[in-house]
Structure formats: structure tokens, C-alpha cells
């Protein structure tokens, strides 16, 4: 592929490995993947190369508390804090998946000092593709 | 408005000039000569029609005028640009203005998402639903939709019920014998 992925040495927040990419990016894209059990917030540039990411799990929540909206809020806050220091001003938001973290992450992004240009929903919808798993009998 | 009129007139002149009837073509050509500036051509020469001075503005005016019917016929990729045009197609997009309060953004986003029915679709596709389940779900949705459209039936039923139960009146009974002699017929 065209985008070279920087190899991450240690797994702590993805920041240490990409130290040579401390470029100033004024405009970026914030991807929020909100599933039922977790919320992952990734900040990339316009082309899609990841700058930093954070999730509810890495913020210290574990188990059922990862899926809560408060966890999504802290994850979004964490992810944006590292990027605002690098000088990002405008951002687009792409939200994927059902989950409670959708609104909370959007609220946290709005509260931080980043200007939003678009808010998009990019939940992948199959046109009747793969067969989903069987029904749970709980 | 005038852009769409110009577009439609240029389209009509385009189509009329393709017709074999020669009598109507020169008049239309003279009327729209300012717009199209077509030379007098026979049907065999196709090229100068498109090379007129205003095909580009008319095309752009087609897109800006928002005539989705013409668009979907002329250029289907533009009509469905939401999903095809961008590399990452999206379901819903909100344009956020400057200094918009956050609850308004959230409200607009949530309303757009609900209108598109994304969360419902996600929940439906999480687990496999058999044909039986699908039928049940469709019946339930249809019932809900019909109930929303005709909620009057509840009020009418209560009015009709007390009317039907009229008490039987004894005073109207006829206990007298018929007139005439014994074979009463």
C-alpha cells in the first residue's frame, strides 16, 4: 500500500514509536469506533495515516465499564489532548458502529478546542452479505 | 431558476435538432442561437453539437439546479454521489457551522441518524434472523405503521357500542286480535 505504517516499539498509547513523525498537521480526521463493549478513538490525517489513538480499555476501564459513555468521553479526551499539542485545529469526525459511546465521544470532541467541519456516520452496511452469527439464547 | 430554464431549453434544442424533421429545426436554432451557436449541420455530423460555447455551464447548471430526475438519467454517478463519489462512502453527514452549541450538533446528528435508521439496521443485523423471524418483524412494523396512520378507530368504537344496546320497549306490542271473521286471512 502507499502509506508506510510506522512500527510501534512499545505498546503504550502508540505515541512513543512515532516520535520521528512530529509533523504539524492543521487538519485531521477523528475516527470513533463505538461498539457495544468498547470505544476506540483514532486520530489520523486527511489521508488516513494514524497520528494517535486511544480507547476506553487503555484509559483504565475494564470489563463492562468500557462500553459506558463516560469511558468513551475519557478516551476521546485523551486522544485529542495529544493531538491538540501538535497543533491540530480543524477536524472531521467519522463515527462507526452502534454503541453508547457515539454521543459521548462527539460531546467530548466538541468540548475540546477543536473546530469541527463535518460529522459523518460511516457504519458499514452490508447489502445482504455475510451471514451473521446465530441468535443468542439467553 | 433561469439556469434551469436555460438548461432545459438547451436540452430541448439539443433533442429537437437530432430529429429528422428539418422544418422546425431552423427556427429553434435561430432562437437559441445565442446559447448554442450551432452551424447548419446535417445529421451525419455529430461533433459540433457538443463543441458549442455553453455546454459546460448548462451541465453545471444541471447539477446546481438540483433536478434529480434529469441527473439520475444523464449522469447516474453524480446523482448517487453520496455513496460513490468519496472514497469512503458515508451514511449520514452533518455540516457543522462555527460556534454551534454542542447540544444542537448532537440533536441534529441523532435526528439524521434516526431518520436513516442506522441503529435499527445494526441491531437487526447483529444476529441472524430466520425467515420466520423476518416475517414477524415485518408484520410488527406494518402494524405499527398502520396504527400511526389511522389512530381514529379507538374513538369510534366507544360511541357505537352504547347506541346498539337499546332497551326493548313493551308499549309497542300489539296484543289485539285481527279484524274480520274466523279465517282471518
PDB file of C-alpha atoms in Angstrom:
ATOM      1  CA  UNK A   1       0.000   0.000   0.000  1.00  0.00           C
ATOM      2  CA  UNK A   2       1.053   3.614  -0.365  1.00  0.00           C
ATOM      3  CA  UNK A   3       1.007   4.591   3.294  1.00  0.00           C
ATOM      4  CA  UNK A   4       4.036   3.376   5.270  1.00  0.00           C
ATOM      5  CA  UNK A   5       2.986   2.291   8.734  1.00  0.00           C
ATOM      6  CA  UNK A   6       5.459   3.239  11.473  1.00  0.00           C
ATOM      7  CA  UNK A   7       6.426   0.237  13.544  1.00  0.00           C
ATOM      8  CA  UNK A   8       5.343   0.725  17.128  1.00  0.00           C
ATOM      9  CA  UNK A   9       8.017  -0.487  19.545  1.00  0.00           C
ATOM     10  CA  UNK A  10       6.242  -0.488  22.857  1.00  0.00           C
ATOM     11  CA  UNK A  11       2.502  -0.684  23.031  1.00  0.00           C
ATOM     12  CA  UNK A  12       1.899   2.307  25.290  1.00  0.00           C
ATOM     13  CA  UNK A  13      -0.619   4.527  23.554  1.00  0.00           C
ATOM     14  CA  UNK A  14       1.110   4.342  20.198  1.00  0.00           C
ATOM     15  CA  UNK A  15       2.923   7.577  20.799  1.00  0.00           C
ATOM     16  CA  UNK A  16       6.483   6.507  21.521  1.00  0.00           C
ATOM     17  CA  UNK A  17       7.100   4.695  18.268  1.00  0.00           C
ATOM     18  CA  UNK A  18       6.067   7.557  16.032  1.00  0.00           C
ATOM     19  CA  UNK A  19       8.332  10.194  17.501  1.00  0.00           C
ATOM     20  CA  UNK A  20      10.007  10.970  14.191  1.00  0.00           C
ATOM     21  CA  UNK A  21       6.591  11.938  12.746  1.00  0.00           C
ATOM     22  CA  UNK A  22       6.125  15.046  14.892  1.00  0.00           C
ATOM     23  CA  UNK A  23       4.791  16.962  11.928  1.00  0.00           C
ATOM     24  CA  UNK A  24       2.366  19.814  12.277  1.00  0.00           C
ATOM     25  CA  UNK A  25      -0.956  18.851  10.811  1.00  0.00           C
ATOM     26  CA  UNK A  26      -3.588  21.574  10.966  1.00  0.00           C
ATOM     27  CA  UNK A  27      -6.437  19.396   9.670  1.00  0.00           C
ATOM     28  CA  UNK A  28      -7.235  15.827  10.533  1.00  0.00           C
ATOM     29  CA  UNK A  29      -9.892  13.191  10.853  1.00  0.00           C
ATOM     30  CA  UNK A  30     -11.117  11.683  14.097  1.00  0.00           C
ATOM     31  CA  UNK A  31     -12.467   8.180  13.775  1.00  0.00           C
ATOM     32  CA  UNK A  32     -14.675   6.902  16.556  1.00  0.00           C
ATOM     33  CA  UNK A  33     -15.494   3.221  16.539  1.00  0.00           C
ATOM     34  CA  UNK A  34     -18.244   2.663  19.077  1.00  0.00           C
ATOM     35  CA  UNK A  35     -19.106  -0.971  19.604  1.00  0.00           C
ATOM     36  CA  UNK A  36     -21.279  -2.335  22.347  1.00  0.00           C
ATOM     37  CA  UNK A  37     -18.313  -3.301  24.519  1.00  0.00           C
ATOM     38  CA  UNK A  38     -15.725  -0.655  23.833  1.00  0.00           C
ATOM     39  CA  UNK A  39     -14.983   2.650  22.142  1.00  0.00           C
ATOM     40  CA  UNK A  40     -11.833   3.311  20.134  1.00  0.00           C
ATOM     41  CA  UNK A  41     -10.884   6.832  19.108  1.00  0.00           C
ATOM     42  CA  UNK A  42      -8.235   7.218  16.408  1.00  0.00           C
ATOM     43  CA  UNK A  43      -6.874  10.488  15.112  1.00  0.00           C
ATOM     44  CA  UNK A  44      -5.472  10.398  11.605  1.00  0.00           C
ATOM     45  CA  UNK A  45      -4.501  12.889   8.957  1.00  0.00           C
ATOM     46  CA  UNK A  46      -6.660  13.530   5.940  1.00  0.00           C
ATOM     47  CA  UNK A  47      -5.120  10.665   4.011  1.00  0.00           C
ATOM     48  CA  UNK A  48      -5.742   8.219   6.807  1.00  0.00           C
ATOM     49  CA  UNK A  49      -2.325   7.769   8.396  1.00  0.00           C
ATOM     50  CA  UNK A  50      -2.750   7.353  12.111  1.00  0.00           C
ATOM     51  CA  UNK A  51      -1.346  10.031  14.379  1.00  0.00           C
ATOM     52  CA  UNK A  52      -2.546   8.817  17.728  1.00  0.00           C
ATOM     53  CA  UNK A  53      -5.237   6.653  19.202  1.00  0.00           C
ATOM     54  CA  UNK A  54      -6.847   5.900  22.468  1.00  0.00           C
ATOM     55  CA  UNK A  55      -9.576   3.604  23.656  1.00  0.00           C
ATOM     56  CA  UNK A  56     -11.688   3.029  26.709  1.00  0.00           C
ATOM     57  CA  UNK A  57      -9.607  -0.010  27.550  1.00  0.00           C
ATOM     58  CA  UNK A  58      -6.335   1.866  27.524  1.00  0.00           C
ATOM     59  CA  UNK A  59      -7.833   4.564  29.707  1.00  0.00           C
ATOM     60  CA  UNK A  60      -8.004   2.140  32.590  1.00  0.00           C
ATOM     61  CA  UNK A  61     -11.567   0.886  32.342  1.00  0.00           C
ATOM     62  CA  UNK A  62     -12.060  -2.851  32.215  1.00  0.00           C
ATOM     63  CA  UNK A  63     -14.909  -5.219  31.539  1.00  0.00           C
ATOM     64  CA  UNK A  64     -18.402  -3.857  31.283  1.00  0.00           C
ATOM     65  CA  UNK A  65     -17.327  -0.326  32.124  1.00  0.00           C
ATOM     66  CA  UNK A  66     -15.509   0.016  28.836  1.00  0.00           C
ATOM     67  CA  UNK A  67     -18.787   0.285  26.964  1.00  0.00           C
ATOM     68  CA  UNK A  68     -20.163   3.144  29.008  1.00  0.00           C
ATOM     69  CA  UNK A  69     -20.445   6.658  27.613  1.00  0.00           C
ATOM     70  CA  UNK A  70     -18.187   8.073  30.320  1.00  0.00           C
ATOM     71  CA  UNK A  71     -15.395   5.803  29.190  1.00  0.00           C
ATOM     72  CA  UNK A  72     -15.905   6.978  25.626  1.00  0.00           C
ATOM     73  CA  UNK A  73     -15.690  10.541  26.849  1.00  0.00           C
ATOM     74  CA  UNK A  74     -12.333   9.983  28.561  1.00  0.00           C
ATOM     75  CA  UNK A  75     -10.978   8.085  25.591  1.00  0.00           C
ATOM     76  CA  UNK A  76     -11.861  10.909  23.234  1.00  0.00           C
ATOM     77  CA  UNK A  77     -10.404  13.449  25.585  1.00  0.00           C
ATOM     78  CA  UNK A  78      -7.160  11.512  25.819  1.00  0.00           C
ATOM     79  CA  UNK A  79      -6.821  11.096  22.094  1.00  0.00           C
ATOM     80  CA  UNK A  80      -7.422  14.742  21.371  1.00  0.00           C
ATOM     81  CA  UNK A  81      -5.136  16.074  24.045  1.00  0.00           C
ATOM     82  CA  UNK A  82      -2.060  14.617  22.384  1.00  0.00           C
ATOM     83  CA  UNK A  83      -3.090  15.976  19.030  1.00  0.00           C
ATOM     84  CA  UNK A  84      -4.003  19.476  20.107  1.00  0.00           C
ATOM     85  CA  UNK A  85      -0.463  19.883  21.434  1.00  0.00           C
ATOM     86  CA  UNK A  86       0.761  19.025  17.968  1.00  0.00           C
ATOM     87  CA  UNK A  87      -1.279  21.859  16.577  1.00  0.00           C
ATOM     88  CA  UNK A  88      -4.407  20.463  15.004  1.00  0.00           C
ATOM     89  CA  UNK A  89      -7.182  22.959  14.591  1.00  0.00           C
ATOM     90  CA  UNK A  90      -9.845  21.526  12.311  1.00  0.00           C
ATOM     91  CA  UNK A  91     -11.103  18.007  12.283  1.00  0.00           C
ATOM     92  CA  UNK A  92     -13.748  15.827  10.743  1.00  0.00           C
ATOM     93  CA  UNK A  93     -15.459  13.211  12.795  1.00  0.00           C
ATOM     94  CA  UNK A  94     -16.335   9.784  11.443  1.00  0.00           C
ATOM     95  CA  UNK A  95     -18.466   7.652  13.705  1.00  0.00           C
ATOM     96  CA  UNK A  96     -18.786   3.938  13.174  1.00  0.00           C
ATOM     97  CA  UNK A  97     -20.891   1.344  14.864  1.00  0.00           C
ATOM     98  CA  UNK A  98     -23.791   1.218  17.279  1.00  0.00           C
ATOM     99  CA  UNK A  99     -22.952   1.760  20.893  1.00  0.00           C
ATOM    100  CA  UNK A 100     -23.320   4.137  23.731  1.00  0.00           C
ATOM    101  CA  UNK A 101     -20.060   5.874  23.021  1.00  0.00           C
ATOM    102  CA  UNK A 102     -21.275   7.684  19.943  1.00  0.00           C
ATOM    103  CA  UNK A 103     -22.876  10.700  21.543  1.00  0.00           C
ATOM    104  CA  UNK A 104     -20.488  10.915  24.448  1.00  0.00           C
ATOM    105  CA  UNK A 105     -17.410  10.949  22.227  1.00  0.00           C
ATOM    106  CA  UNK A 106     -18.935  13.594  19.995  1.00  0.00           C
ATOM    107  CA  UNK A 107     -19.707  15.703  23.031  1.00  0.00           C
ATOM    108  CA  UNK A 108     -16.167  15.382  24.325  1.00  0.00           C
ATOM    109  CA  UNK A 109     -14.728  16.291  20.935  1.00  0.00           C
ATOM    110  CA  UNK A 110     -16.903  19.346  20.766  1.00  0.00           C
ATOM    111  CA  UNK A 111     -15.899  20.434  24.227  1.00  0.00           C
ATOM    112  CA  UNK A 112     -12.220  20.351  23.427  1.00  0.00           C
ATOM    113  CA  UNK A 113     -10.783  23.236  21.483  1.00  0.00           C
ATOM    114  CA  UNK A 114     -11.024  21.661  18.039  1.00  0.00           C
ATOM    115  CA  UNK A 115     -13.162  23.044  15.244  1.00  0.00           C
ATOM    116  CA  UNK A 116     -15.412  20.517  13.577  1.00  0.00           C
ATOM    117  CA  UNK A 117     -16.073  20.621   9.857  1.00  0.00           C
ATOM    118  CA  UNK A 118     -18.204  17.523   9.327  1.00  0.00           C
ATOM    119  CA  UNK A 119     -19.736  14.844  11.417  1.00  0.00           C
ATOM    120  CA  UNK A 120     -20.278  11.701   9.417  1.00  0.00           C
ATOM    121  CA  UNK A 121     -21.618   8.299  10.151  1.00  0.00           C
ATOM    122  CA  UNK A 122     -19.697   5.573   8.367  1.00  0.00           C
ATOM    123  CA  UNK A 123     -21.240   2.466   9.858  1.00  0.00           C
ATOM    124  CA  UNK A 124     -20.586  -0.337   7.383  1.00  0.00           C
ATOM    125  CA  UNK A 125     -23.811  -1.718   5.988  1.00  0.00           C
ATOM    126  CA  UNK A 126     -23.777  -4.961   4.070  1.00  0.00           C
ATOM    127  CA  UNK A 127     -26.070  -5.217   1.105  1.00  0.00           C
ATOM    128  CA  UNK A 128     -27.144  -8.621   2.481  1.00  0.00           C
ATOM    129  CA  UNK A 129     -23.668 -10.095   2.533  1.00  0.00           C
ATOM    130  CA  UNK A 130     -22.190 -12.493   5.075  1.00  0.00           C
ATOM    131  CA  UNK A 131     -24.445 -14.482   7.333  1.00  0.00           C
ATOM    132  CA  UNK A 132     -24.281 -13.101  10.891  1.00  0.00           C
ATOM    133  CA  UNK A 133     -23.839 -15.428  13.886  1.00  0.00           C
ATOM    134  CA  UNK A 134     -26.788 -17.301  15.306  1.00  0.00           C
ATOM    135  CA  UNK A 135     -29.187 -15.863  17.827  1.00  0.00           C
ATOM    136  CA  UNK A 136     -28.197 -15.977  21.460  1.00  0.00           C
ATOM    137  CA  UNK A 137     -30.477 -17.970  23.690  1.00  0.00           C
ATOM    138  CA  UNK A 138     -30.023 -16.246  27.000  1.00  0.00           C
TER     139      UNK A 138
ATOM    140  CA  UNK B   1     -34.457  29.293 -11.853  1.00  0.00           C
ATOM    141  CA  UNK B   2     -33.167  30.893 -15.020  1.00  0.00           C
ATOM    142  CA  UNK B   3     -30.248  28.493 -15.037  1.00  0.00           C
ATOM    143  CA  UNK B   4     -32.566  25.521 -15.084  1.00  0.00           C
ATOM    144  CA  UNK B   5     -34.707  27.153 -17.758  1.00  0.00           C
ATOM    145  CA  UNK B   6     -31.642  27.687 -19.864  1.00  0.00           C
ATOM    146  CA  UNK B   7     -30.557  24.120 -19.274  1.00  0.00           C
ATOM    147  CA  UNK B   8     -33.937  22.732 -20.183  1.00  0.00           C
ATOM    148  CA  UNK B   9     -34.176  24.897 -23.269  1.00  0.00           C
ATOM    149  CA  UNK B  10     -30.716  23.893 -24.378  1.00  0.00           C
ATOM    150  CA  UNK B  11     -31.618  20.246 -23.773  1.00  0.00           C
ATOM    151  CA  UNK B  12     -34.805  20.592 -25.774  1.00  0.00           C
ATOM    152  CA  UNK B  13     -32.994  22.274 -28.612  1.00  0.00           C
ATOM    153  CA  UNK B  14     -30.400  19.518 -28.490  1.00  0.00           C
ATOM    154  CA  UNK B  15     -33.063  16.863 -28.789  1.00  0.00           C
ATOM    155  CA  UNK B  16     -35.068  18.700 -31.405  1.00  0.00           C
ATOM    156  CA  UNK B  17     -32.044  19.234 -33.572  1.00  0.00           C
ATOM    157  CA  UNK B  18     -31.465  15.489 -33.520  1.00  0.00           C
ATOM    158  CA  UNK B  19     -34.855  14.876 -35.079  1.00  0.00           C
ATOM    159  CA  UNK B  20     -35.002  14.290 -38.825  1.00  0.00           C
ATOM    160  CA  UNK B  21     -37.693  16.946 -39.380  1.00  0.00           C
ATOM    161  CA  UNK B  22     -35.938  19.897 -40.875  1.00  0.00           C
ATOM    162  CA  UNK B  23     -38.805  22.383 -40.748  1.00  0.00           C
ATOM    163  CA  UNK B  24     -38.791  23.041 -37.009  1.00  0.00           C
ATOM    164  CA  UNK B  25     -35.064  22.899 -36.503  1.00  0.00           C
ATOM    165  CA  UNK B  26     -34.027  26.181 -38.133  1.00  0.00           C
ATOM    166  CA  UNK B  27     -36.493  28.237 -36.096  1.00  0.00           C
ATOM    167  CA  UNK B  28     -35.340  26.755 -32.825  1.00  0.00           C
ATOM    168  CA  UNK B  29     -31.784  27.142 -33.918  1.00  0.00           C
ATOM    169  CA  UNK B  30     -32.316  30.813 -34.610  1.00  0.00           C
ATOM    170  CA  UNK B  31     -33.994  31.371 -31.256  1.00  0.00           C
ATOM    171  CA  UNK B  32     -31.328  29.651 -29.249  1.00  0.00           C
ATOM    172  CA  UNK B  33     -28.510  30.692 -31.484  1.00  0.00           C
ATOM    173  CA  UNK B  34     -27.102  32.891 -28.765  1.00  0.00           C
ATOM    174  CA  UNK B  35     -26.928  29.998 -26.370  1.00  0.00           C
ATOM    175  CA  UNK B  36     -25.728  27.243 -28.639  1.00  0.00           C
ATOM    176  CA  UNK B  37     -24.307  28.895 -31.731  1.00  0.00           C
ATOM    177  CA  UNK B  38     -24.745  25.807 -33.872  1.00  0.00           C
ATOM    178  CA  UNK B  39     -23.775  25.807 -37.506  1.00  0.00           C
ATOM    179  CA  UNK B  40     -26.285  24.404 -40.005  1.00  0.00           C
ATOM    180  CA  UNK B  41     -25.373  20.775 -39.909  1.00  0.00           C
ATOM    181  CA  UNK B  42     -26.769  17.565 -41.285  1.00  0.00           C
ATOM    182  CA  UNK B  43     -27.490  14.655 -39.055  1.00  0.00           C
ATOM    183  CA  UNK B  44     -24.363  12.850 -40.133  1.00  0.00           C
ATOM    184  CA  UNK B  45     -22.077  15.362 -38.493  1.00  0.00           C
ATOM    185  CA  UNK B  46     -22.345  14.842 -34.784  1.00  0.00           C
ATOM    186  CA  UNK B  47     -19.334  16.723 -33.452  1.00  0.00           C
ATOM    187  CA  UNK B  48     -20.177  20.463 -33.415  1.00  0.00           C
ATOM    188  CA  UNK B  49     -23.268  19.974 -31.247  1.00  0.00           C
ATOM    189  CA  UNK B  50     -21.225  19.339 -28.161  1.00  0.00           C
ATOM    190  CA  UNK B  51     -18.495  21.828 -29.013  1.00  0.00           C
ATOM    191  CA  UNK B  52     -20.852  24.790 -28.679  1.00  0.00           C
ATOM    192  CA  UNK B  53     -19.958  27.592 -26.361  1.00  0.00           C
ATOM    193  CA  UNK B  54     -22.246  26.733 -23.483  1.00  0.00           C
ATOM    194  CA  UNK B  55     -22.275  23.026 -22.842  1.00  0.00           C
ATOM    195  CA  UNK B  56     -20.213  23.338 -19.688  1.00  0.00           C
ATOM    196  CA  UNK B  57     -22.378  25.935 -17.925  1.00  0.00           C
ATOM    197  CA  UNK B  58     -25.538  24.055 -18.861  1.00  0.00           C
ATOM    198  CA  UNK B  59     -24.093  20.880 -17.425  1.00  0.00           C
ATOM    199  CA  UNK B  60     -23.039  22.642 -14.262  1.00  0.00           C
ATOM    200  CA  UNK B  61     -26.414  24.317 -14.071  1.00  0.00           C
ATOM    201  CA  UNK B  62     -27.991  20.877 -14.263  1.00  0.00           C
ATOM    202  CA  UNK B  63     -26.159  19.877 -11.139  1.00  0.00           C
ATOM    203  CA  UNK B  64     -26.764  23.096  -9.265  1.00  0.00           C
ATOM    204  CA  UNK B  65     -30.435  23.268 -10.203  1.00  0.00           C
ATOM    205  CA  UNK B  66     -30.888  20.000  -8.380  1.00  0.00           C
ATOM    206  CA  UNK B  67     -33.099  18.283 -10.948  1.00  0.00           C
ATOM    207  CA  UNK B  68     -32.584  14.832  -9.595  1.00  0.00           C
ATOM    208  CA  UNK B  69     -34.652  13.181 -12.278  1.00  0.00           C
ATOM    209  CA  UNK B  70     -32.530  14.538 -15.089  1.00  0.00           C
ATOM    210  CA  UNK B  71     -29.376  13.857 -13.101  1.00  0.00           C
ATOM    211  CA  UNK B  72     -30.137  10.240 -12.459  1.00  0.00           C
ATOM    212  CA  UNK B  73     -30.695   9.693 -16.162  1.00  0.00           C
ATOM    213  CA  UNK B  74     -27.916  11.822 -17.579  1.00  0.00           C
ATOM    214  CA  UNK B  75     -25.206  11.138 -15.045  1.00  0.00           C
ATOM    215  CA  UNK B  76     -26.124   8.472 -12.505  1.00  0.00           C
ATOM    216  CA  UNK B  77     -22.812   8.610 -10.746  1.00  0.00           C
ATOM    217  CA  UNK B  78     -23.444  12.203  -9.763  1.00  0.00           C
ATOM    218  CA  UNK B  79     -26.949  11.503  -8.534  1.00  0.00           C
ATOM    219  CA  UNK B  80     -25.690   8.878  -6.131  1.00  0.00           C
ATOM    220  CA  UNK B  81     -22.603  10.879  -5.303  1.00  0.00           C
ATOM    221  CA  UNK B  82     -23.044  10.453  -1.611  1.00  0.00           C
ATOM    222  CA  UNK B  83     -22.021   6.839  -1.702  1.00  0.00           C
ATOM    223  CA  UNK B  84     -19.889   6.679  -4.816  1.00  0.00           C
ATOM    224  CA  UNK B  85     -18.064   9.974  -5.038  1.00  0.00           C
ATOM    225  CA  UNK B  86     -15.999   9.944  -1.875  1.00  0.00           C
ATOM    226  CA  UNK B  87     -13.523   7.163  -1.345  1.00  0.00           C
ATOM    227  CA  UNK B  88     -15.187   6.377   1.963  1.00  0.00           C
ATOM    228  CA  UNK B  89     -18.901   6.369   1.442  1.00  0.00           C
ATOM    229  CA  UNK B  90     -20.949   7.530   4.379  1.00  0.00           C
ATOM    230  CA  UNK B  91     -24.497   7.097   5.548  1.00  0.00           C
ATOM    231  CA  UNK B  92     -25.183  10.437   7.127  1.00  0.00           C
ATOM    232  CA  UNK B  93     -23.319  13.734   7.026  1.00  0.00           C
ATOM    233  CA  UNK B  94     -23.811  16.867   9.066  1.00  0.00           C
ATOM    234  CA  UNK B  95     -22.179  20.191   8.238  1.00  0.00           C
ATOM    235  CA  UNK B  96     -21.184  21.912  11.434  1.00  0.00           C
ATOM    236  CA  UNK B  97     -21.110  25.680  11.405  1.00  0.00           C
ATOM    237  CA  UNK B  98     -18.861  27.812  13.531  1.00  0.00           C
ATOM    238  CA  UNK B  99     -19.775  28.187  17.174  1.00  0.00           C
ATOM    239  CA  UNK B 100     -22.734  25.911  17.046  1.00  0.00           C
ATOM    240  CA  UNK B 101     -23.777  24.801  20.547  1.00  0.00           C
ATOM    241  CA  UNK B 102     -22.904  21.211  21.205  1.00  0.00           C
ATOM    242  CA  UNK B 103     -26.399  20.049  22.065  1.00  0.00           C
ATOM    243  CA  UNK B 104     -27.614  21.343  18.740  1.00  0.00           C
ATOM    244  CA  UNK B 105     -24.958  19.377  16.901  1.00  0.00           C
ATOM    245  CA  UNK B 106     -25.857  16.275  18.856  1.00  0.00           C
ATOM    246  CA  UNK B 107     -29.551  16.780  18.260  1.00  0.00           C
ATOM    247  CA  UNK B 108     -29.090  17.215  14.527  1.00  0.00           C
ATOM    248  CA  UNK B 109     -26.808  14.211  14.312  1.00  0.00           C
ATOM    249  CA  UNK B 110     -29.103  11.991  16.312  1.00  0.00           C
ATOM    250  CA  UNK B 111     -32.110  13.056  14.295  1.00  0.00           C
ATOM    251  CA  UNK B 112     -30.356  12.394  10.998  1.00  0.00           C
ATOM    252  CA  UNK B 113     -29.184   9.006  12.200  1.00  0.00           C
ATOM    253  CA  UNK B 114     -32.672   8.085  13.356  1.00  0.00           C
ATOM    254  CA  UNK B 115     -34.116   9.181  10.060  1.00  0.00           C
ATOM    255  CA  UNK B 116     -31.661   6.974   8.204  1.00  0.00           C
ATOM    256  CA  UNK B 117     -32.487   4.078  10.509  1.00  0.00           C
ATOM    257  CA  UNK B 118     -28.868   3.107  11.087  1.00  0.00           C
ATOM    258  CA  UNK B 119     -29.138   1.868  14.649  1.00  0.00           C
ATOM    259  CA  UNK B 120     -32.177  -0.236  13.833  1.00  0.00           C
ATOM    260  CA  UNK B 121     -30.351  -1.824  10.923  1.00  0.00           C
ATOM    261  CA  UNK B 122     -27.312  -2.538  13.079  1.00  0.00           C
ATOM    262  CA  UNK B 123     -29.389  -4.238  15.740  1.00  0.00           C
ATOM    263  CA  UNK B 124     -31.215  -6.262  13.152  1.00  0.00           C
ATOM    264  CA  UNK B 125     -28.027  -7.498  11.521  1.00  0.00           C
ATOM    265  CA  UNK B 126     -26.257  -8.395  14.718  1.00  0.00           C
ATOM    266  CA  UNK B 127     -27.665 -11.881  14.798  1.00  0.00           C
ATOM    267  CA  UNK B 128     -29.130 -13.985  12.088  1.00  0.00           C
ATOM    268  CA  UNK B 129     -32.884 -13.797  11.753  1.00  0.00           C
ATOM    269  CA  UNK B 130     -34.674 -16.705  10.128  1.00  0.00           C
ATOM    270  CA  UNK B 131     -37.439 -16.233   7.595  1.00  0.00           C
ATOM    271  CA  UNK B 132     -39.982 -16.778  10.368  1.00  0.00           C
ATOM    272  CA  UNK B 133     -38.431 -14.006  12.454  1.00  0.00           C
ATOM    273  CA  UNK B 134     -38.277 -11.787   9.444  1.00  0.00           C
ATOM    274  CA  UNK B 135     -41.983 -12.256   8.764  1.00  0.00           C
ATOM    275  CA  UNK B 136     -42.822 -11.486  12.377  1.00  0.00           C
ATOM    276  CA  UNK B 137     -40.721  -8.350  12.316  1.00  0.00           C
ATOM    277  CA  UNK B 138     -42.274  -7.139   9.077  1.00  0.00           C
ATOM    278  CA  UNK B 139     -45.780  -7.750  10.415  1.00  0.00           C
ATOM    279  CA  UNK B 140     -44.942  -5.829  13.566  1.00  0.00           C
ATOM    280  CA  UNK B 141     -43.532  -2.897  11.600  1.00  0.00           C
ATOM    281  CA  UNK B 142     -46.541  -2.827   9.298  1.00  0.00           C
ATOM    282  CA  UNK B 143     -48.917  -2.880  12.260  1.00  0.00           C
ATOM    283  CA  UNK B 144     -47.043  -0.037  13.877  1.00  0.00           C
ATOM    284  CA  UNK B 145     -47.099   1.999  10.693  1.00  0.00           C
ATOM    285  CA  UNK B 146     -50.816   1.432  10.128  1.00  0.00           C
ATOM    286  CA  UNK B 147     -51.608   2.293  13.709  1.00  0.00           C
ATOM    287  CA  UNK B 148     -49.751   5.556  13.325  1.00  0.00           C
ATOM    288  CA  UNK B 149     -51.608   6.411  10.177  1.00  0.00           C
ATOM    289  CA  UNK B 150     -55.150   5.596  11.357  1.00  0.00           C
ATOM    290  CA  UNK B 151     -55.486   6.176  15.096  1.00  0.00           C
ATOM    291  CA  UNK B 152     -59.220   7.046  14.852  1.00  0.00           C
ATOM    292  CA  UNK B 153     -60.624   3.569  15.440  1.00  0.00           C
ATOM    293  CA  UNK B 154     -60.441   3.805  19.223  1.00  0.00           C
ATOM    294  CA  UNK B 155     -62.814   6.850  19.454  1.00  0.00           C
ATOM    295  CA  UNK B 156     -65.412   5.461  17.037  1.00  0.00           C
ATOM    296  CA  UNK B 157     -65.786   2.109  18.793  1.00  0.00           C
ATOM    297  CA  UNK B 158     -66.918   3.608  22.102  1.00  0.00           C
ATOM    298  CA  UNK B 159     -69.661   5.716  20.518  1.00  0.00           C
ATOM    299  CA  UNK B 160     -71.193   2.856  18.568  1.00  0.00           C
ATOM    300  CA  UNK B 161     -71.412   0.433  21.490  1.00  0.00           C
ATOM    301  CA  UNK B 162     -73.991   2.245  23.636  1.00  0.00           C
ATOM    302  CA  UNK B 163     -76.191   3.014  20.612  1.00  0.00           C
ATOM    303  CA  UNK B 164     -76.737  -0.619  19.708  1.00  0.00           C
ATOM    304  CA  UNK B 165     -77.933  -1.657  23.154  1.00  0.00           C
ATOM    305  CA  UNK B 166     -81.373  -0.077  23.054  1.00  0.00           C
ATOM    306  CA  UNK B 167     -83.747  -1.360  25.654  1.00  0.00           C
ATOM    307  CA  UNK B 168     -86.715  -3.333  24.442  1.00  0.00           C
ATOM    308  CA  UNK B 169     -89.898  -1.322  24.802  1.00  0.00           C
ATOM    309  CA  UNK B 170     -93.029  -3.214  25.850  1.00  0.00           C
ATOM    310  CA  UNK B 171     -95.506  -0.498  24.897  1.00  0.00           C
ATOM    311  CA  UNK B 172     -95.268  -1.012  21.167  1.00  0.00           C
ATOM    312  CA  UNK B 173     -96.563  -4.582  21.283  1.00  0.00           C
ATOM    313  CA  UNK B 174     -99.857  -5.275  19.569  1.00  0.00           C
ATOM    314  CA  UNK B 175    -101.966  -7.691  21.658  1.00  0.00           C
ATOM    315  CA  UNK B 176    -105.289  -7.189  19.800  1.00  0.00           C
ATOM    316  CA  UNK B 177    -106.878  -9.809  17.635  1.00  0.00           C
ATOM    317  CA  UNK B 178    -107.019  -9.132  13.864  1.00  0.00           C
ATOM    318  CA  UNK B 179    -110.301  -7.819  12.367  1.00  0.00           C
ATOM    319  CA  UNK B 180    -112.784  -9.958  10.479  1.00  0.00           C
ATOM    320  CA  UNK B 181    -114.293 -13.394  10.988  1.00  0.00           C
ATOM    321  CA  UNK B 182    -112.636 -16.642  11.887  1.00  0.00           C
ATOM    322  CA  UNK B 183    -110.437 -17.439   8.936  1.00  0.00           C
ATOM    323  CA  UNK B 184    -108.522 -14.239   9.440  1.00  0.00           C
ATOM    324  CA  UNK B 185    -106.889 -14.234   6.049  1.00  0.00           C
TER     325      UNK B 185
END
